[in-house]
Each structure stands twice: as C-alpha cells, then as structure tokens.
Tab-separated table of C-alpha atoms and ligand atoms in Angstrom:
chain	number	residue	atom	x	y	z
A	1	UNK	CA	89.962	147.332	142.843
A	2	UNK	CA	88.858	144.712	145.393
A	3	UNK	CA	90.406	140.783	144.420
A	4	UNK	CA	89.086	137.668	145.908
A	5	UNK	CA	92.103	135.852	147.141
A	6	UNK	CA	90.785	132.149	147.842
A	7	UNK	CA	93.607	129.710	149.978
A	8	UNK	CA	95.463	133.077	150.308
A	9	UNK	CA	97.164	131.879	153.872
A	10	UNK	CA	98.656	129.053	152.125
A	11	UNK	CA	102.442	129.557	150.230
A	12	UNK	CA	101.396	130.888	146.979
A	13	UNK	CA	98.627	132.477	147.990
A	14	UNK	CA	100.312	134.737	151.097
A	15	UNK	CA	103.173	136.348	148.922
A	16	UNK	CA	100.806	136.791	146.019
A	17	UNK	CA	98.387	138.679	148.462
A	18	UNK	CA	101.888	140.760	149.618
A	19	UNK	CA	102.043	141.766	145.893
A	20	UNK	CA	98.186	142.767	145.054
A	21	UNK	CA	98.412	145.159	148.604
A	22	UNK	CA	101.916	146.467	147.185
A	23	UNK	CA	100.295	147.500	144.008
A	24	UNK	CA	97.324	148.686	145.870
A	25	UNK	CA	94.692	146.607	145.437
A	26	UNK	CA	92.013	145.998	148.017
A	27	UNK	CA	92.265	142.075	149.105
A	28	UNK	CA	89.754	139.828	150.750
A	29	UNK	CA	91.391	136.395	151.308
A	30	UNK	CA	88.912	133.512	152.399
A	31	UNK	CA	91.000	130.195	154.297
A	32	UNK	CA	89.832	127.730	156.055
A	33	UNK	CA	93.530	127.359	157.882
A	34	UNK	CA	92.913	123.705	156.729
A	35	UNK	CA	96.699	123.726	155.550
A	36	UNK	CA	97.703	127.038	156.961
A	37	UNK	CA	98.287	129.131	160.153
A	38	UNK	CA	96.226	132.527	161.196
A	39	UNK	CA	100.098	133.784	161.770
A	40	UNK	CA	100.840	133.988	157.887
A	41	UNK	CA	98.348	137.043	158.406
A	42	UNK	CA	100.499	138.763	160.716
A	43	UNK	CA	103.368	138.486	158.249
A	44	UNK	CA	101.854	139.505	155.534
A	45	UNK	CA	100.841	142.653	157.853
A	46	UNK	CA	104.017	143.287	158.870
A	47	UNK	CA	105.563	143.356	155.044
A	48	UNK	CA	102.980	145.183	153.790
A	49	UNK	CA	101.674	148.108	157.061
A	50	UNK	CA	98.665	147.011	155.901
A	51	UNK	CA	95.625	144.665	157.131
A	52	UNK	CA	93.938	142.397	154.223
A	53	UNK	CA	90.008	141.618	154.826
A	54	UNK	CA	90.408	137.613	156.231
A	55	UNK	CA	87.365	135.326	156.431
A	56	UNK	CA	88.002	131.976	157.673
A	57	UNK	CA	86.061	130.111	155.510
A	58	UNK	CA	85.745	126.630	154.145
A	59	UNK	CA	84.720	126.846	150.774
A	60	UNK	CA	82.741	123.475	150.334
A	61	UNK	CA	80.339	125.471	152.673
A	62	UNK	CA	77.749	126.325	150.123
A	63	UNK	CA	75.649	128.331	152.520
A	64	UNK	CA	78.426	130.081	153.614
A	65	UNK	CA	80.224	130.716	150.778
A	66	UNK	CA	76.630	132.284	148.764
A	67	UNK	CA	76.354	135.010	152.078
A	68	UNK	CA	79.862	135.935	151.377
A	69	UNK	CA	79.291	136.584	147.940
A	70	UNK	CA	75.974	138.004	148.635
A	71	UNK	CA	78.102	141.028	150.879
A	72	UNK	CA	81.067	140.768	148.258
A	73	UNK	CA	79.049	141.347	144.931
A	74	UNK	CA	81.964	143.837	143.739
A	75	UNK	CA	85.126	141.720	143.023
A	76	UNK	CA	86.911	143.013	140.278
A	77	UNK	CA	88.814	139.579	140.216
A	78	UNK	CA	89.146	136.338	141.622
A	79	UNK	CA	92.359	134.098	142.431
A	80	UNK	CA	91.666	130.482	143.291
A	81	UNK	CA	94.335	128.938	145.011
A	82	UNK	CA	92.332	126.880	147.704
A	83	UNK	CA	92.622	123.091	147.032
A	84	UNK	CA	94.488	119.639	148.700
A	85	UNK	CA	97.470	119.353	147.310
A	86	UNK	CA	99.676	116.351	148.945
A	87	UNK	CA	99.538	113.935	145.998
A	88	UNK	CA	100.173	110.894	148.167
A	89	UNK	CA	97.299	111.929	149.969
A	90	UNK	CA	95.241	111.970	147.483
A	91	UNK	CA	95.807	108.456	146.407
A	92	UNK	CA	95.061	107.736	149.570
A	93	UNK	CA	91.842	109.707	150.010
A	94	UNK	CA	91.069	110.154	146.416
A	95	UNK	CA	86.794	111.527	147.465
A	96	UNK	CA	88.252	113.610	149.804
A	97	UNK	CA	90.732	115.291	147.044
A	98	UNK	CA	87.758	115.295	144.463
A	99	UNK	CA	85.439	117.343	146.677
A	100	UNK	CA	88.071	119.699	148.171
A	101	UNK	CA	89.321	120.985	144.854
A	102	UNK	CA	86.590	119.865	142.301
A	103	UNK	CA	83.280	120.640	144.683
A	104	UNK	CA	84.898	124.173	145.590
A	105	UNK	CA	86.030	125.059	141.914
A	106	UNK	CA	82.098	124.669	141.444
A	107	UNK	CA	80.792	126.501	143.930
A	108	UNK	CA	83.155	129.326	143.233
A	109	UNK	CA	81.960	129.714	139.554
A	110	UNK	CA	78.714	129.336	140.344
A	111	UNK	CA	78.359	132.231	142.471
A	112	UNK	CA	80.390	134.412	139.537
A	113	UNK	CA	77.860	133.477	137.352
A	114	UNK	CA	75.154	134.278	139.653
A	115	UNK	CA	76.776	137.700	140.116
A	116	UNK	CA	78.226	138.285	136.786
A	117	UNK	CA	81.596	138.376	138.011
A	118	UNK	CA	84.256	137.940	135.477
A	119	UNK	CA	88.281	137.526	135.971
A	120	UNK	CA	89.080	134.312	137.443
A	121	UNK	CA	92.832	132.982	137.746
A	122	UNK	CA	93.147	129.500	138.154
A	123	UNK	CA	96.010	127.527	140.214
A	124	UNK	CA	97.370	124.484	137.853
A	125	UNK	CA	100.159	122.817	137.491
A	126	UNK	CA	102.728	121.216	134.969
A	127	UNK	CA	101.616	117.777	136.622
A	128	UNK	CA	98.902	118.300	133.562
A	129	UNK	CA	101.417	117.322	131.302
A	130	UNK	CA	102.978	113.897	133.066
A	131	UNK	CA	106.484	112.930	131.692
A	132	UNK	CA	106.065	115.246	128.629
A	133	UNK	CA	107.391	113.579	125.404
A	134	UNK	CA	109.581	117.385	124.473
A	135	UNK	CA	111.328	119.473	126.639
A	136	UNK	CA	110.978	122.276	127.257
A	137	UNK	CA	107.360	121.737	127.989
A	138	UNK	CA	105.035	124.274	125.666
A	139	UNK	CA	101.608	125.225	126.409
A	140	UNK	CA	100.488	122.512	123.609
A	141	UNK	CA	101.953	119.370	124.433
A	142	UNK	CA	99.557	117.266	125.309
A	143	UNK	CA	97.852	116.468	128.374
A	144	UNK	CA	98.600	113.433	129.403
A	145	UNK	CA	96.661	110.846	131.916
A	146	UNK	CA	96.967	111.930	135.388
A	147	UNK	CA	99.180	109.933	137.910
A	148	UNK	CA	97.242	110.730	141.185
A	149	UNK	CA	93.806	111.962	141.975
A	150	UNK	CA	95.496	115.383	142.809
A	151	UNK	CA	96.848	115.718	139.282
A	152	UNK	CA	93.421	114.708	137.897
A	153	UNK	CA	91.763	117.817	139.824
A	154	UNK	CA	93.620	120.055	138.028
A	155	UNK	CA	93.140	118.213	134.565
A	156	UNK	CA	89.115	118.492	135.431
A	157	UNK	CA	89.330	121.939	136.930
A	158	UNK	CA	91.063	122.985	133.675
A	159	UNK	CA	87.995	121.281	131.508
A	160	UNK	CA	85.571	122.741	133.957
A	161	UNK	CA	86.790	126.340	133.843
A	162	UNK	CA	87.327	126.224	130.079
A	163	UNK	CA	83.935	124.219	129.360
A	164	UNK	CA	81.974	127.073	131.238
A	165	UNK	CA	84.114	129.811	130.125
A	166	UNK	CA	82.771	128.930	125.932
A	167	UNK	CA	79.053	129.049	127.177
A	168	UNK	CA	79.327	132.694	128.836
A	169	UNK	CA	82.045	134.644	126.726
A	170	UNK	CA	81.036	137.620	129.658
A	171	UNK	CA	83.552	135.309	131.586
A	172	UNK	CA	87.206	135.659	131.408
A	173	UNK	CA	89.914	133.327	133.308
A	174	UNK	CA	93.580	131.864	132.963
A	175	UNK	CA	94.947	128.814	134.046
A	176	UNK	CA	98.664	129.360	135.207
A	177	UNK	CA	100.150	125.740	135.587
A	178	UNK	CA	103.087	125.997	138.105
A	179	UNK	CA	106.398	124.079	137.770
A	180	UNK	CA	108.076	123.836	141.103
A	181	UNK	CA	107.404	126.854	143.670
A	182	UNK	CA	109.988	127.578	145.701
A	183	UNK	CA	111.673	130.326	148.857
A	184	UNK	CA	110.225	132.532	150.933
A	185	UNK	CA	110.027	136.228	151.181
A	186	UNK	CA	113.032	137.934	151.184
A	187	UNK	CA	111.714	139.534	154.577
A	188	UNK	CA	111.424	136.490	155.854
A	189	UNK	CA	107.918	136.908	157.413
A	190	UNK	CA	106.471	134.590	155.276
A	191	UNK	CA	107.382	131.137	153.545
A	192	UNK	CA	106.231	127.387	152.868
A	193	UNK	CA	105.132	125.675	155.663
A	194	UNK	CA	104.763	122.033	155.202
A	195	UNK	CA	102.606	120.725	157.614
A	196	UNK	CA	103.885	117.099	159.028
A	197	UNK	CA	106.611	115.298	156.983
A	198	UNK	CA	107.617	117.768	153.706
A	199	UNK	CA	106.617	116.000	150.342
A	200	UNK	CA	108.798	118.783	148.323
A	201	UNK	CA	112.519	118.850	148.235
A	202	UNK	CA	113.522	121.800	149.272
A	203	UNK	CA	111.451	121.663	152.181
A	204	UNK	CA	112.632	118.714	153.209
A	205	UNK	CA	116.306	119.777	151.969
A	206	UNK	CA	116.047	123.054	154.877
A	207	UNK	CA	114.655	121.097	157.685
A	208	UNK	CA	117.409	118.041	157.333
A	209	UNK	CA	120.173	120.751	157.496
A	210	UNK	CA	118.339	122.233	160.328
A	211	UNK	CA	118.747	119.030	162.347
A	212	UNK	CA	114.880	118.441	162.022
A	213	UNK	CA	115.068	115.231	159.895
A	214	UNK	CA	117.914	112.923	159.765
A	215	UNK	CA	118.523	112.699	156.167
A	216	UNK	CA	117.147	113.411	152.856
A	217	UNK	CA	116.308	110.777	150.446
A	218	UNK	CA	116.878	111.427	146.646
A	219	UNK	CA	114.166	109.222	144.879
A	220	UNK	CA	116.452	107.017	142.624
A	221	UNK	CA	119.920	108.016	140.399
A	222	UNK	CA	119.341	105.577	137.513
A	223	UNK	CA	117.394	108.226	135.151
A	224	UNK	CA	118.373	109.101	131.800
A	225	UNK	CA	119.369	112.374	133.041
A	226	UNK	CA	123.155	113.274	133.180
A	227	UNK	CA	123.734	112.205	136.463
A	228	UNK	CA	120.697	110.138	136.951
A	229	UNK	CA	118.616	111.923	139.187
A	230	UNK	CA	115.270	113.822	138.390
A	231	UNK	CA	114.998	116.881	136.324
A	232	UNK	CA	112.482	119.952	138.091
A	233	UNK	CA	112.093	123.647	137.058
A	234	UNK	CA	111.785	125.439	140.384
A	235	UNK	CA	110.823	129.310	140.275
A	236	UNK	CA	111.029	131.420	143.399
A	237	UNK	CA	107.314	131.805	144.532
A	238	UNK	CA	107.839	135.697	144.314
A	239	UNK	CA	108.369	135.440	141.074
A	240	UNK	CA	105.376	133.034	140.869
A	241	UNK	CA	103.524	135.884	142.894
A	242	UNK	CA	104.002	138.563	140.493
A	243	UNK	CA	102.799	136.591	137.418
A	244	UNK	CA	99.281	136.116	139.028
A	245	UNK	CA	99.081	140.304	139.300
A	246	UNK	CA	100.166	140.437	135.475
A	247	UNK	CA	97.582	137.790	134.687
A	248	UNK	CA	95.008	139.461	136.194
A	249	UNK	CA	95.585	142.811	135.102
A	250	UNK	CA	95.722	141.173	131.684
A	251	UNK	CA	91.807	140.507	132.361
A	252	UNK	CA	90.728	143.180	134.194
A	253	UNK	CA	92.315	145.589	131.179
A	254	UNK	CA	90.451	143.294	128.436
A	255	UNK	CA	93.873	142.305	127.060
A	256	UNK	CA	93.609	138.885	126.514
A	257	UNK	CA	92.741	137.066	123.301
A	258	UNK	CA	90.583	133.735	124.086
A	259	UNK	CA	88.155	134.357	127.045
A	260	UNK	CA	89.865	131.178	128.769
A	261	UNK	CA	93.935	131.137	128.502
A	262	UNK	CA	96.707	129.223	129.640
A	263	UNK	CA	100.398	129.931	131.002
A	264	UNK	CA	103.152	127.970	131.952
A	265	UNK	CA	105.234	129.868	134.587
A	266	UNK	CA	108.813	128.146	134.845
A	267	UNK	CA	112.245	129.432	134.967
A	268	UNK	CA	112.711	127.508	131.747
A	269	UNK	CA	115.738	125.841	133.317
A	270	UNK	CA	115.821	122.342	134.759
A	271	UNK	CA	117.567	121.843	137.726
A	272	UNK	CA	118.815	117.916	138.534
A	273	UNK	CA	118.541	116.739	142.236
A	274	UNK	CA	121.774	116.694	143.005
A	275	UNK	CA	122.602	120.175	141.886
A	276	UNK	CA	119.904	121.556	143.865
A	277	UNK	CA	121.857	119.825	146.732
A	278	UNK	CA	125.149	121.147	145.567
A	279	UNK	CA	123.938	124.683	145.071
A	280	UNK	CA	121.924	124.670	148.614
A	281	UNK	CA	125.106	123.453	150.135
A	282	UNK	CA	126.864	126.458	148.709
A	283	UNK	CA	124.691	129.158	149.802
A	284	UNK	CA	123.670	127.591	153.106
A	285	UNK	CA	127.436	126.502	153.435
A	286	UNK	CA	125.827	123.272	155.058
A	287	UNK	CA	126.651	119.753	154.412
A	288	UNK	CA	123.444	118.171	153.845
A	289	UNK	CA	123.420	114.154	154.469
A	290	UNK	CA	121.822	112.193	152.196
A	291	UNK	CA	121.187	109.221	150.682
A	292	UNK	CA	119.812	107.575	147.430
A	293	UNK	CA	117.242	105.426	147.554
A	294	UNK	CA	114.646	103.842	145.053
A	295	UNK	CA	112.620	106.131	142.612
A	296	UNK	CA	109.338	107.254	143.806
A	297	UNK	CA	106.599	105.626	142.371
A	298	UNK	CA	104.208	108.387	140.140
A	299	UNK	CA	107.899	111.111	139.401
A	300	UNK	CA	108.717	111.623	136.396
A	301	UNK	CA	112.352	111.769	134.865
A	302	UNK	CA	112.549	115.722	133.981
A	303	UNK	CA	110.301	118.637	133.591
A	304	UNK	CA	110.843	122.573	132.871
A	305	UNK	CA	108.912	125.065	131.089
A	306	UNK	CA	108.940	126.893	127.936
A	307	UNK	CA	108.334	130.256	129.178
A	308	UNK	CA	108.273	132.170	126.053
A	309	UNK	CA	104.668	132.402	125.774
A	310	UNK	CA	104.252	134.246	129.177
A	311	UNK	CA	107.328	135.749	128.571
A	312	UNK	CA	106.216	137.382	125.166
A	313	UNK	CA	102.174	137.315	125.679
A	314	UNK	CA	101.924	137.985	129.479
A	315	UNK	CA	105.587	139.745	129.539
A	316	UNK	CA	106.496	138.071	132.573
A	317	UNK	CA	109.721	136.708	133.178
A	318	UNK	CA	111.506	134.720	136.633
A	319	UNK	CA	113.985	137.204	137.872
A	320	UNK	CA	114.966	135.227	140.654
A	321	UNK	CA	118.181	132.646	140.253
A	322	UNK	CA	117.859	129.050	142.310
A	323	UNK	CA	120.127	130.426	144.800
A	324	UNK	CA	118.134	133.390	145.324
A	325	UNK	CA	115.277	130.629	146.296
A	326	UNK	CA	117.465	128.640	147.757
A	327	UNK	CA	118.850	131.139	150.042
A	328	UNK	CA	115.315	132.990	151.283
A	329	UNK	CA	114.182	129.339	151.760
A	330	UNK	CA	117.340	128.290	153.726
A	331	UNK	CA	116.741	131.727	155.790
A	332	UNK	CA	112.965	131.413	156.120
A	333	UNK	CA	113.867	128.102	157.730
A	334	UNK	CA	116.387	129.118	160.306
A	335	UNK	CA	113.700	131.889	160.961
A	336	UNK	CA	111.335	128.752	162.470
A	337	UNK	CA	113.885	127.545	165.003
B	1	LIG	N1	103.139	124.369	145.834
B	1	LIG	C1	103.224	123.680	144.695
B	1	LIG	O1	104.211	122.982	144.448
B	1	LIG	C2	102.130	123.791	143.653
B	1	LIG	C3	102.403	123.418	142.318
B	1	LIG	C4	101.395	123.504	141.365
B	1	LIG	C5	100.120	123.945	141.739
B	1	LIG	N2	99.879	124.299	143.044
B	1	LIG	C6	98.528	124.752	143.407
B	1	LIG	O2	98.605	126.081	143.870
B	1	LIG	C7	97.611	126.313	144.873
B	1	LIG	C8	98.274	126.869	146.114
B	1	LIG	O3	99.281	125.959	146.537
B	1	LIG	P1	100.135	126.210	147.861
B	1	LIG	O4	101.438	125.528	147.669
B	1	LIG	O5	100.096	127.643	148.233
B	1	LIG	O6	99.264	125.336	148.873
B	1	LIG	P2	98.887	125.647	150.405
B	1	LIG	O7	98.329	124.386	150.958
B	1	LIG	O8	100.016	126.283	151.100
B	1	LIG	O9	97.711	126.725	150.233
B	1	LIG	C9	96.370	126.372	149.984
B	1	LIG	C10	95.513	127.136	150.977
B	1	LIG	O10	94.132	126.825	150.723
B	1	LIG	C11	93.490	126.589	151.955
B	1	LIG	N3	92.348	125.696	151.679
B	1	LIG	C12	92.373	124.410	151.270
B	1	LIG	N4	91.106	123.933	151.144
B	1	LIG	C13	90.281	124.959	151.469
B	1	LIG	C14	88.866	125.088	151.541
B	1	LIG	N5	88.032	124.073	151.286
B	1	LIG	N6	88.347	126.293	151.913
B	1	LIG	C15	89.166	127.330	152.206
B	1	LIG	N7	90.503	127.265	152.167
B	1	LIG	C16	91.055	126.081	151.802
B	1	LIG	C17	94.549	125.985	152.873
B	1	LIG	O11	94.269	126.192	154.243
B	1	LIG	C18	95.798	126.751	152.431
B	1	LIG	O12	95.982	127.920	153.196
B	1	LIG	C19	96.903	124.988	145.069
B	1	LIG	O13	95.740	124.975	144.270
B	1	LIG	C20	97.916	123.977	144.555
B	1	LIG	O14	97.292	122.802	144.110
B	1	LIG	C21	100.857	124.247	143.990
C-alpha cells in the first residue's frame, strides 16, 4: 500500500514515516524543508535499511502539486502533517499562517477529489479546545475561540475537512488533535529540531542543560494548579507515531463509523512544569537553571486528554512514560553536540 506522507521531514511526520516502512508500507513523503533538514532522510534510512520516495515540494504550488498527483494517482492514504506551526509567529504573520496551512489543506483535497482518493488523516491539536472548562478533555467539549491564528487553522481545517467529507461520503478522514509531542527515537537518528529559539519546553529544557541557552523561563507560578505552574499532557511522539498507522488502517479496512472522525491522543496524565523539570533532572541527572517569570500571554492553566475513546475505538494506548520521553529527548540532544 503506497501512503502520502505530507511535512514527513518535520518531527511527527519523520518517526511516523519510520513506522509505516516498519509495517511495510510503501511511503512517498513531499517537504518543502521549509522547517526541516534533507538529513532527517538519512535517519530515517538508517533506522529503517530502507529509502522512502522524497519530493521536495512546497505544497501551495498548485501546478506542482496537480503533476505530482497526476504520477501518484494510487495512494491508498494520505497523512497531512505539512503546516506553520510557531504560534507566536503566527500572530505575527497571521496571512502567511492562513495560506500555509489553510491554502495547502485545499489544494490537497482537491486533488483527492479529483482522483477519488479516499483516507485522509489530519494533524490537529488540543489547542481546538482553549482552556477547556473539564478535565480530562473529551472529544465533545467544546471548541472554543482560538487564541492565535495558528490555533484558528486547525479549528478551520477541522470545518473544512468535515464540511467536504458530508458532501462526498466516498471520502473518509480523521482528525487526531495532539496534546504535547515529545522525545526522539530511541535510536537516536531522529528527533525535534527547533529551528532558532525553541517555543516548546522540553526543547528548550535539553538545549539549556546542554549549555546552549542560559536559562529556562517557566511562564508564571501563580496558577490554580498545585504548585502554580501550567498543566500539559506530553506523549512521546513514537507513541504519537503509531496512532497515525492505527488510524489509517482503521480507514483503509472500512472500520470506522462516521466518514469524518476525531481522536484525542494524550497520555491522559497532566504533567505540571515543574515536575517535568524535576523528572528531566532525574533522568538527565542535570541541574537545570531556571527561573520564573510572568505567564505567557495566550497559555492556558492545564490541559490533558481523555484517551478512552482512542483507547477503546481506535485501541491505541501511550506506552511510553515521561521519562521515557524525557530521556530519548535528553539523548537525541547530546546526539547534536
Ligand atoms: N509539535 C507539536 O507540538 C504539535 C501539536 C499539535 C499539532 N501539531 C501539528 O502536527 C503537524 C506536524 O508538526 P511537527 O511538530 O512535526 O512540525 P514540523 O515543523 O517539524 O513538521 C512540519 C513539516 O512540514 C513541512 N512543511 C511546512 N509547510 C510546507 C509546505 N507548504 N509544503 C511542504 N512542506 C511543508 C516543514 O518543512 C516540516 O518538515 C503540524 O500540522 C502541526 O501543526 C504539532
């Protein structure tokens, strides 16, 4: 089976492309290296003894995009991870944000439809759901308005996908919204990497104990958490990985129920700040200097998932633990040196 692996240089999309080749699949990954480098193919190479089809290609090239379909007519599924996603950015450069992950989304389906291609897995992301008003978060609390242009995309690209998906029921997809990816392979060959200054924690967390940044800043320590720092749900990308394959197999075997569905893939535990510190600390056995300074404008207070509906419906489950991330991370960063 041959799957369309869109952004699949980028973080999620390398390690997810390490788990279609490990179950076999045939993978063609389009990138336009816009927020990755041509060496993540060499990794993913080197885990795998085997050499993905790579097109660099930026997808708001309609031209472009139509002849690769036109030679590509027989994907048996699609994953769409391409998009911006540095959400200060896109406040900044909100047009530029729109068109990257709005104006691609577009083109993408269009040429399925053209082609009758079915089987389209959507990145999202909890961000949907803003400071959610019960934890954990379930796949029906509300979507709330977005904070930044970035979240918006997703919000749209959800409506878009699902909006198209009720007019052609030939179509299948799934939205999988994301709490907070994580690690690196455990190989070490491939991992995040944050181009410029790291707007995640842990990123940020590996290259201040590496000596690359002086200190890390925790975003304020007066929220009604209990000990006042913010609450995230951070699942080791891996793990993340593997849920895209089950997903997908879901729609190539016909399993699914609605023609458009949606996961939430979290640990379904909430990790605070400061114990993300503590437990880096402990498996890195690294101090890590810090200080706290004033919340971040746009965070919310806490966030984690209720996984049981892609633990029961998808039967997917995070094996990992957050030291297990924290660790491959902590190693995939001394790896860089
Ligand atoms: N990492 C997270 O915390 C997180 C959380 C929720 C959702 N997501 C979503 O998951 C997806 C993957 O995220 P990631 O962390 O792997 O990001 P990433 O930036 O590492 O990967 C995205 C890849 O897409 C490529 N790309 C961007 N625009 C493109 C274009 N126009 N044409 C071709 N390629 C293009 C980039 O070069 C990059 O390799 C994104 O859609 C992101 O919004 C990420």
């Amino acid at each position: 089976m041959k799957i369309l692996v869109t952004g699949g240089l980028g973080f999620i999309g390398s390690h997810t492309v390490v788990e279609l080749l490990h179950k076999n699949y045939e993978v063609v990954i389009l990138d336009d290296l816009s927020n990755s480098s041509i060496s993540v193919l060499e990794g993913i190479t080197s885990i795998t003894q085997k050499s993905p089809q790579f097109h660099k290609l930026d997808l708001k090239d309609k031209l472009k995009l139509s002849e690769f379909f036109e030679e590509n007519d027989d994907l048996d599924g699609i994953i769409h991870f391409a998009a911006s996603k540095a959400v200060g950015e896109s406040v900044e450069k909100p047009l530029l944000y729109y068109e990257n992950n709005i104006n691609t989304l577009i083109l993408v389906l269009q040429e399925m439809r053209r082609r009758e291609l079915s089987n389209f897995i959507f990145s999202s992301s909890c961000t949907v759901y803003g400071q959610a008003d019960e934890l954990p978060i379930t796949e029906e609390a509300p979507v709330k308005k977005a904070e930044s242009p970035y979240g918006n995309t997703k919000q749209i690209g959800e409506e878009i996908i699902q909006e198209y998906a009720k007019t052609n029921p030939q179509f299948s997809a799934i939205s999988l919204r994301y709490f907070n990816p994580i690690g690196a392979h455990k190989s070490t060959e491939i991992g995040e990497l944050p181009i410029g200054l790291p707007q995640n924690l842990i990123p940020f967390i590996t290259q201040t104990a590496a000596g690359k940044r002086k200190e890390l800043s925790v975003f304020g320590d007066d929220y009604p958490t209990p000990d006042g720092t913010a609450i995230r749900d951070y699942i080791h990308v891996v793990d993340l990985a593997k849920a895209h394959i089950v997903a997908l197999e879901r729609l190539i075997n016909s399993k699914n129920i609605e023609n458009y569905e949606v996961f939430n893939l979290g640990t379904g535990k909430g990790n605070s700040v400061l114990e993300v510190i503590r437990a880096f600390e402990k498996v890195s056995q690294q101090k890590l200097a810090y200080k706290i300074v004033d919340r971040r404008e746009g965070d919310i207070t806490a966030a984690y998932a209720d996984t049981q509906k892609a633990n029961s419906v998808l039967g997917w489950k995070a094996e990992l633990s957050l030291e297990d991330s924290l660790k491959s991370a902590w190693e995939w960063q001394l790896k860089q040196e």
